[in-house]
Amino acid sequence: MAHTVKDKTKLLARVRRIKGQAEAVERALEAEIGCSDVLMLVASMRGAINGLTSELMEEHIRHHVVDPAHEPDPNRARGASELIEVIRTYLK
Amino acid sequence: MAHTVKDKTKLLARVRRIKGQAEAVERALEAEIGCSDVLMLVASMRGAINGLTSELMEEHIRHHVVDPAHEPDPNRARGASELIEVIRTYLK
Amino acid sequence: MAHTVKDKTKLLARVRRIKGQAEAVERALEAEIGCSDVLMLVASMRGAINGLTSELMEEHIRHHVVDPAHEPDPNRARGASELIEVIRTYLK
Amino acid sequence: MAHTVKDKTKLLARVRRIKGQAEAVERALEAEIGCSDVLMLVASMRGAINGLTSELMEEHIRHHVVDPAHEPDPNRARGASELIEVIRTYLK
């Protein structure tokens, strides 16, 4: 992955947030707080993982397949742009 | 949550495994390994979260709604048992 | 399933909407409209299936496990109510 | 979408199967069979929709972005091939 520093910082922030959420779930289980509260924390973590997945797929498309912003072939640029849009819809 | 010690140990092991997976994703991003390898690590983490969710929902049903193993009303016992089965199917 | 007439009507309306969406996807494929438009139709269909699943699980809990509105045991009523809330969060 | 006849036939078969599954769910609701059996039918339909989504995304990548089988740039060919693999993992 030869991503920009900005992209890498953003992705690392996302994954550290997920690690923090896993720690919160761990503490919640140890403190024996209610099941349904633990499940709500796990649901947020799942949402954060979908966000990270979507971001990583988008990065992969831009850096290793076709970057819509710099592609000279307009059909490919449009195809890649539509694909990114579809992935965002599926993982939001 | 007033779960048995055994249940709690199992749930904590699951969530610690997820924390370990988040750390592996963090290291992979820092080491700039390929995007698609990072995405495969994230996919495993998502699978582990589905497993934890299914286990927590099952615990919640057994401890706070109806425990099929100890419910005297056979209709409720069957209803709870079917619900657990359905949740496992959806989250596997 | 011994649901009320009202519940059954609502569930049938949901499943008929999904059938209509499948027919729209079929026509879109036959007419060779763009892939990404077909994918957006399929994403809506997936959302409708999550809605149907959530509704069916809720019905199952109310009719075959514990109905929070009529349960005399307050702990069970609360447990069932929290479970319905969690399922809605996971399937929205 | 300017797909091959073979691809179109395969996609149409998938969407018609989903329509058939929606009809089976409709009949099951009308016949008032058990909730949990209806939920299992809906779970199969959801699996079929994931399969259709994965197939459509793969088609979109091959026809409108980069086809790994015919791409002269080896980095792009590999990037597209990895992306298809990742999408299959996520939607299986």
Short mmCIF file of C-alpha atoms in Angstrom, two decimals:
data_model
loop_
_atom_site.label_atom_id
_atom_site.label_comp_id
_atom_site.label_asym_id
_atom_site.label_seq_id
_atom_site.Cartn_x
_atom_site.Cartn_y
_atom_site.Cartn_z
CA MET A 1 0.00 0.00 0.00
CA ALA A 2 1.60 3.24 -1.08
CA HIS A 3 -1.07 5.55 0.23
CA THR A 4 -0.70 9.17 1.06
CA VAL A 5 0.22 10.10 4.65
CA LYS A 6 -3.20 11.72 5.03
CA ASP A 7 -5.06 8.55 4.04
CA LYS A 8 -2.92 6.42 6.35
CA THR A 9 -3.54 8.72 9.32
CA LYS A 10 -7.30 8.57 8.69
CA LEU A 11 -7.33 4.76 8.43
CA LEU A 12 -5.19 4.39 11.58
CA ALA A 13 -7.57 6.67 13.49
CA ARG A 14 -10.49 4.43 12.41
CA VAL A 15 -8.82 1.20 13.49
CA ARG A 16 -7.69 2.68 16.83
CA ARG A 17 -11.28 3.71 17.45
CA ILE A 18 -12.35 0.10 16.87
CA LYS A 19 -9.65 -1.13 19.30
CA GLY A 20 -11.01 1.34 21.87
CA GLN A 21 -14.53 0.01 21.30
CA ALA A 22 -13.33 -3.58 21.84
CA GLU A 23 -11.75 -2.44 25.14
CA ALA A 24 -15.04 -0.80 26.16
CA VAL A 25 -16.88 -4.08 25.45
CA GLU A 26 -14.26 -5.96 27.50
CA ARG A 27 -14.70 -3.60 30.46
CA ALA A 28 -18.49 -3.79 30.14
CA LEU A 29 -18.37 -7.60 30.29
CA GLU A 30 -16.03 -7.52 33.28
CA ALA A 31 -18.25 -5.01 35.09
CA GLU A 32 -21.28 -7.22 34.32
CA ILE A 33 -23.37 -4.37 32.96
CA GLY A 34 -26.61 -5.35 31.21
CA CYS A 35 -26.46 -7.63 28.14
CA SER A 36 -28.44 -5.25 26.01
CA ASP A 37 -26.02 -2.38 26.76
CA VAL A 38 -23.11 -4.63 25.77
CA LEU A 39 -24.97 -5.50 22.56
CA MET A 40 -25.42 -1.82 21.75
CA LEU A 41 -21.65 -1.27 22.16
CA VAL A 42 -21.00 -4.24 19.86
CA ALA A 43 -23.44 -2.79 17.29
CA SER A 44 -21.43 0.48 17.24
CA MET A 45 -18.23 -1.50 16.75
CA ARG A 46 -19.81 -3.32 13.82
CA GLY A 47 -20.80 0.01 12.28
CA ALA A 48 -17.21 1.26 12.68
CA ILE A 49 -15.89 -1.88 10.97
CA ASN A 50 -18.24 -1.32 8.03
CA GLY A 51 -16.91 2.23 7.77
CA LEU A 52 -13.29 1.03 7.81
CA THR A 53 -14.07 -1.64 5.18
CA SER A 54 -15.70 0.88 2.88
CA GLU A 55 -12.74 3.29 3.26
CA LEU A 56 -10.20 0.52 2.60
CA MET A 57 -12.04 -0.72 -0.51
CA GLU A 58 -12.24 2.84 -1.83
CA GLU A 59 -8.49 3.33 -1.20
CA HIS A 60 -7.77 0.04 -2.94
CA ILE A 61 -9.82 1.08 -6.01
CA ARG A 62 -8.17 4.53 -6.20
CA HIS A 63 -4.59 3.31 -5.68
CA HIS A 64 -4.53 -0.12 -7.30
CA VAL A 65 -7.32 -0.23 -9.88
CA VAL A 66 -8.62 3.07 -11.31
CA ASP A 67 -8.56 6.50 -9.67
CA PRO A 68 -11.61 8.37 -11.03
CA ALA A 69 -9.85 11.71 -10.38
CA HIS A 70 -6.84 10.95 -12.59
CA GLU A 71 -8.03 8.38 -15.12
CA PRO A 72 -7.80 9.60 -18.74
CA ASP A 73 -10.37 7.04 -20.04
CA PRO A 74 -13.78 8.61 -19.18
CA ASN A 75 -15.64 5.25 -19.22
CA ARG A 76 -13.25 3.71 -16.69
CA ALA A 77 -13.31 6.86 -14.56
CA ARG A 78 -17.12 6.67 -14.48
CA GLY A 79 -17.12 2.92 -13.84
CA ALA A 80 -14.73 3.31 -10.86
CA SER A 81 -16.69 6.24 -9.49
CA GLU A 82 -19.98 4.28 -9.68
CA LEU A 83 -18.32 1.29 -8.00
CA ILE A 84 -17.15 3.46 -5.07
CA GLU A 85 -20.69 4.85 -4.75
CA VAL A 86 -22.21 1.35 -4.71
CA ILE A 87 -19.74 0.09 -2.07
CA ARG A 88 -20.53 3.08 0.16
CA THR A 89 -24.26 2.31 -0.14
CA TYR A 90 -23.71 -1.34 0.74
CA LEU A 91 -21.47 -0.68 3.74
CA LYS A 92 -23.14 2.35 5.28
CA MET B 1 -25.77 -9.43 33.55
CA ALA B 2 -25.65 -12.23 36.09
CA HIS B 3 -24.13 -14.86 33.88
CA THR B 4 -22.28 -17.93 34.93
CA VAL B 5 -18.49 -17.68 35.31
CA LYS B 6 -18.09 -20.07 32.39
CA ASP B 7 -20.18 -17.91 30.04
CA LYS B 8 -18.32 -14.77 31.08
CA THR B 9 -14.92 -16.38 30.45
CA LYS B 10 -16.04 -17.46 26.97
CA LEU B 11 -17.37 -14.00 26.08
CA LEU B 12 -14.22 -12.28 27.38
CA ALA B 13 -12.06 -14.63 25.28
CA ARG B 14 -14.09 -13.65 22.20
CA VAL B 15 -13.80 -9.92 22.78
CA ARG B 16 -10.04 -10.17 23.53
CA ARG B 17 -9.61 -12.01 20.25
CA ILE B 18 -11.35 -9.10 18.48
CA LYS B 19 -9.05 -6.60 20.25
CA GLY B 20 -6.07 -8.67 19.05
CA GLN B 21 -7.45 -8.58 15.49
CA ALA B 22 -7.82 -4.78 15.65
CA GLU B 23 -4.17 -4.59 16.77
CA ALA B 24 -3.13 -6.80 13.83
CA VAL B 25 -5.00 -4.47 11.43
CA GLU B 26 -3.26 -1.47 13.05
CA ARG B 27 0.19 -3.06 12.61
CA ALA B 28 -0.66 -4.05 9.01
CA LEU B 29 -1.61 -0.45 8.18
CA GLU B 30 1.57 0.88 9.83
CA ALA B 31 3.72 -1.65 7.95
CA GLU B 32 1.96 -0.65 4.70
CA ILE B 33 1.22 -4.22 3.67
CA GLY B 34 -1.13 -4.64 0.71
CA CYS B 35 -4.67 -3.22 0.92
CA SER B 36 -6.28 -6.52 0.05
CA ASP B 37 -4.44 -8.32 2.89
CA VAL B 38 -5.65 -5.64 5.31
CA LEU B 39 -9.19 -6.12 3.97
CA MET B 40 -8.96 -9.87 4.60
CA LEU B 41 -7.93 -9.20 8.23
CA VAL B 42 -10.88 -6.82 8.59
CA ALA B 43 -13.21 -9.48 7.14
CA SER B 44 -12.05 -11.96 9.85
CA MET B 45 -12.67 -9.33 12.50
CA ARG B 46 -16.18 -8.79 11.15
CA GLY B 47 -16.81 -12.55 11.34
CA ALA B 48 -15.62 -12.57 14.97
CA ILE B 49 -17.97 -9.70 15.81
CA ASN B 50 -20.92 -11.58 14.31
CA GLY B 51 -19.96 -14.58 16.47
CA LEU B 52 -19.80 -12.40 19.60
CA THR B 53 -23.15 -10.78 18.76
CA SER B 54 -24.84 -14.15 18.28
CA GLU B 55 -23.41 -15.45 21.59
CA LEU B 56 -24.49 -12.29 23.48
CA MET B 57 -28.03 -12.42 22.05
CA GLU B 58 -28.30 -16.10 22.99
CA GLU B 59 -27.09 -15.32 26.55
CA HIS B 60 -29.58 -12.49 26.78
CA ILE B 61 -32.46 -14.77 25.72
CA ARG B 62 -31.44 -17.53 28.17
CA HIS B 63 -30.82 -15.25 31.16
CA HIS B 64 -33.33 -12.43 30.70
CA VAL B 65 -36.19 -13.76 28.56
CA VAL B 66 -36.76 -17.54 28.42
CA ASP B 67 -34.23 -20.31 28.97
CA PRO B 68 -35.37 -23.25 26.81
CA ALA B 69 -33.57 -25.68 29.16
CA HIS B 70 -35.49 -24.64 32.27
CA GLU B 71 -38.78 -23.19 31.03
CA PRO B 72 -41.84 -25.13 32.30
CA ASP B 73 -44.14 -23.83 29.50
CA PRO B 74 -43.33 -26.05 26.46
CA ASN B 75 -44.55 -23.47 23.91
CA ARG B 76 -42.30 -20.76 25.29
CA ALA B 77 -39.37 -23.17 25.54
CA ARG B 78 -39.83 -24.08 21.88
CA GLY B 79 -40.29 -20.44 20.83
CA ALA B 80 -37.05 -19.41 22.57
CA SER B 81 -35.17 -22.37 21.17
CA GLU B 82 -36.32 -21.52 17.59
CA LEU B 83 -35.38 -17.88 18.11
CA ILE B 84 -31.83 -18.84 19.17
CA GLU B 85 -31.57 -21.07 16.07
CA VAL B 86 -32.74 -18.26 13.77
CA ILE B 87 -30.29 -15.75 15.27
CA ARG B 88 -27.42 -18.21 14.81
CA THR B 89 -28.39 -18.64 11.13
CA TYR B 90 -28.52 -14.88 10.58
CA LEU B 91 -25.21 -14.14 12.26
CA LYS B 92 -23.08 -17.06 11.09
CA MET C 1 -48.26 -18.62 13.41
CA ALA C 2 -51.43 -17.35 15.02
CA HIS C 3 -50.88 -13.67 14.44
CA THR C 4 -53.47 -10.98 14.35
CA VAL C 5 -55.03 -10.12 10.99
CA LYS C 6 -53.39 -6.70 11.18
CA ASP C 7 -49.86 -8.15 11.63
CA LYS C 8 -50.39 -10.61 8.78
CA THR C 9 -51.55 -7.87 6.41
CA LYS C 10 -48.48 -5.79 7.26
CA LEU C 11 -46.06 -8.70 6.73
CA LEU C 12 -47.74 -9.65 3.42
CA ALA C 13 -47.43 -6.06 2.21
CA ARG C 14 -43.69 -6.16 2.99
CA VAL C 15 -43.07 -9.43 1.17
CA ARG C 16 -45.11 -8.32 -1.86
CA ARG C 17 -42.99 -5.18 -2.03
CA ILE C 18 -39.87 -7.38 -2.10
CA LYS C 19 -41.40 -9.47 -4.93
CA GLY C 20 -42.06 -6.24 -6.83
CA GLN C 21 -38.44 -5.18 -6.28
CA ALA C 22 -37.19 -8.53 -7.62
CA GLU C 23 -39.37 -7.97 -10.72
CA ALA C 24 -37.88 -4.48 -11.16
CA VAL C 25 -34.36 -5.97 -10.99
CA GLU C 26 -35.39 -8.60 -13.57
CA ARG C 27 -36.72 -5.94 -15.95
CA ALA C 28 -33.62 -3.80 -15.41
CA LEU C 29 -31.36 -6.72 -16.35
CA GLU C 30 -33.48 -7.50 -19.42
CA ALA C 31 -33.42 -3.86 -20.52
CA GLU C 32 -29.62 -3.80 -20.00
CA ILE C 33 -29.66 -0.63 -17.95
CA GLY C 34 -26.38 0.25 -16.20
CA CYS C 35 -24.86 -2.18 -13.69
CA SER C 36 -24.64 0.41 -10.97
CA ASP C 37 -28.37 1.25 -11.28
CA VAL C 38 -29.17 -2.46 -10.99
CA LEU C 39 -26.93 -2.63 -7.91
CA MET C 40 -28.81 0.27 -6.32
CA LEU C 41 -32.13 -1.57 -6.89
CA VAL C 42 -30.63 -4.69 -5.30
CA ALA C 43 -29.43 -2.60 -2.32
CA SER C 44 -33.03 -1.39 -1.74
CA MET C 45 -34.26 -4.96 -1.92
CA ARG C 46 -31.68 -5.97 0.69
CA GLY C 47 -32.87 -3.14 2.95
CA ALA C 48 -36.48 -4.35 2.57
CA ILE C 49 -35.43 -7.90 3.49
CA ASN C 50 -33.73 -6.64 6.66
CA GLY C 51 -36.94 -4.80 7.53
CA LEU C 52 -39.02 -7.95 6.98
CA THR C 53 -36.58 -10.03 9.06
CA SER C 54 -36.70 -7.58 11.95
CA GLU C 55 -40.52 -7.50 11.85
CA LEU C 56 -40.76 -11.31 11.74
CA MET C 57 -38.32 -11.74 14.65
CA GLU C 58 -40.28 -9.19 16.68
CA GLU C 59 -43.55 -11.01 15.91
CA HIS C 60 -41.95 -14.30 16.88
CA ILE C 61 -40.78 -12.88 20.23
CA ARG C 62 -44.19 -11.33 20.99
CA HIS C 63 -46.29 -14.35 19.99
CA HIS C 64 -44.08 -17.32 20.86
CA VAL C 65 -41.66 -16.22 23.57
CA VAL C 66 -42.59 -13.20 25.72
CA ASP C 67 -44.87 -10.30 24.82
CA PRO C 68 -43.55 -7.27 26.75
CA ALA C 69 -47.03 -5.69 26.67
CA HIS C 70 -48.77 -8.59 28.46
CA GLU C 71 -46.06 -10.33 30.47
CA PRO C 72 -46.73 -10.29 34.24
CA ASP C 73 -43.05 -10.89 35.19
CA PRO C 74 -41.41 -7.43 34.92
CA ASN C 75 -37.87 -8.83 34.39
CA ARG C 76 -38.98 -10.97 31.45
CA ALA C 77 -41.01 -8.10 30.01
CA ARG C 78 -37.94 -5.86 30.17
CA GLY C 79 -35.64 -8.58 28.75
CA ALA C 80 -37.96 -9.14 25.77
CA SER C 81 -38.36 -5.43 25.19
CA GLU C 82 -34.56 -4.91 25.19
CA LEU C 83 -34.13 -7.86 22.83
CA ILE C 84 -36.59 -6.35 20.33
CA GLU C 85 -34.70 -3.04 20.54
CA VAL C 86 -31.35 -4.75 19.90
CA ILE C 87 -32.69 -6.69 16.90
CA ARG C 88 -34.10 -3.49 15.39
CA THR C 89 -30.68 -1.82 15.79
CA TYR C 90 -28.90 -4.75 14.13
CA LEU C 91 -31.27 -5.01 11.20
CA LYS C 92 -31.95 -1.38 10.42
CA MET D 1 -24.65 -2.85 -19.48
CA ALA D 2 -23.20 -4.58 -22.52
CA HIS D 3 -22.63 -7.96 -20.98
CA THR D 4 -22.28 -11.24 -22.76
CA VAL D 5 -25.42 -13.30 -23.32
CA LYS D 6 -24.02 -15.95 -20.97
CA ASP D 7 -23.55 -13.47 -18.08
CA LYS D 8 -27.03 -12.03 -18.60
CA THR D 9 -28.64 -15.48 -18.55
CA LYS D 10 -26.84 -16.32 -15.30
CA LEU D 11 -27.87 -13.06 -13.61
CA LEU D 12 -31.50 -13.45 -14.75
CA ALA D 13 -31.56 -16.99 -13.34
CA ARG D 14 -30.36 -15.62 -9.98
CA VAL D 15 -32.97 -12.85 -9.81
CA ARG D 16 -35.79 -15.21 -10.86
CA ARG D 17 -34.76 -17.55 -8.06
CA ILE D 18 -35.06 -14.64 -5.61
CA LYS D 19 -38.54 -13.81 -7.00
CA GLY D 20 -39.50 -17.47 -6.47
CA GLN D 21 -38.21 -17.27 -2.88
CA ALA D 22 -40.29 -14.13 -2.23
CA GLU D 23 -43.35 -16.02 -3.54
CA ALA D 24 -42.57 -18.94 -1.20
CA VAL D 25 -42.40 -16.51 1.75
CA GLU D 26 -45.73 -14.99 0.65
CA ARG D 27 -47.39 -18.42 0.51
CA ALA D 28 -45.85 -19.37 3.87
CA LEU D 29 -47.29 -16.24 5.49
CA GLU D 30 -50.71 -16.86 3.92
CA ALA D 31 -50.70 -20.50 5.08
CA GLU D 32 -49.69 -19.31 8.59
CA ILE D 33 -46.83 -21.77 8.92
CA GLY D 34 -44.49 -21.22 11.89
CA CYS D 35 -42.63 -17.93 12.23
CA SER D 36 -39.28 -19.60 12.52
CA ASP D 37 -39.82 -21.52 9.25
CA VAL D 38 -40.71 -18.25 7.52
CA LEU D 39 -37.54 -16.70 8.99
CA MET D 40 -35.44 -19.56 7.59
CA LEU D 41 -36.93 -18.94 4.10
CA VAL D 42 -36.12 -15.24 4.45
CA ALA D 43 -32.54 -16.11 5.50
CA SER D 44 -32.12 -18.13 2.26
CA MET D 45 -33.45 -15.22 0.24
CA ARG D 46 -30.94 -12.92 1.93
CA GLY D 47 -28.13 -15.33 1.03
CA ALA D 48 -29.31 -15.34 -2.61
CA ILE D 49 -29.32 -11.53 -2.67
CA ASN D 50 -25.74 -11.44 -1.38
CA GLY D 51 -24.78 -13.85 -4.17
CA LEU D 52 -26.48 -11.67 -6.81
CA THR D 53 -24.80 -8.53 -5.40
CA SER D 54 -21.37 -10.13 -5.50
CA GLU D 55 -21.93 -11.32 -9.10
CA LEU D 56 -23.16 -7.89 -10.23
CA MET D 57 -20.21 -6.09 -8.60
CA GLU D 58 -17.81 -8.52 -10.26
CA GLU D 59 -19.49 -7.95 -13.65
CA HIS D 60 -19.31 -4.21 -13.12
CA ILE D 61 -15.57 -4.38 -12.34
CA ARG D 62 -14.84 -6.62 -15.37
CA HIS D 63 -16.94 -4.65 -17.88
CA HIS D 64 -16.68 -1.06 -16.68
CA VAL D 65 -13.47 -0.73 -14.66
CA VAL D 66 -10.69 -3.28 -15.25
CA ASP D 67 -11.00 -6.83 -16.54
CA PRO D 68 -8.13 -8.79 -14.95
CA ALA D 69 -8.20 -11.28 -17.85
CA HIS D 70 -7.57 -8.67 -20.55
CA GLU D 71 -5.79 -5.79 -18.81
CA PRO D 72 -2.30 -5.10 -20.21
CA ASP D 73 -1.10 -3.26 -17.06
CA PRO D 74 -0.15 -6.06 -14.61
CA ASN D 75 -0.60 -3.87 -11.48
CA ARG D 76 -4.14 -2.93 -12.45
CA ALA D 77 -4.93 -6.51 -13.41
CA ARG D 78 -3.76 -7.67 -9.97
CA GLY D 79 -5.56 -4.82 -8.17
CA ALA D 80 -8.86 -5.70 -9.90
CA SER D 81 -8.41 -9.39 -9.26
CA GLU D 82 -7.76 -8.78 -5.52
CA LEU D 83 -10.80 -6.49 -5.35
CA ILE D 84 -13.05 -9.20 -6.82
CA GLU D 85 -11.66 -11.68 -4.28
CA VAL D 86 -12.31 -9.29 -1.37
CA ILE D 87 -15.90 -8.60 -2.51
CA ARG D 88 -16.59 -12.35 -2.76
CA THR D 89 -15.28 -12.82 0.81
CA TYR D 90 -17.47 -10.00 2.11
CA LEU D 91 -20.64 -11.15 0.40
CA LYS D 92 -20.41 -14.91 0.77
#
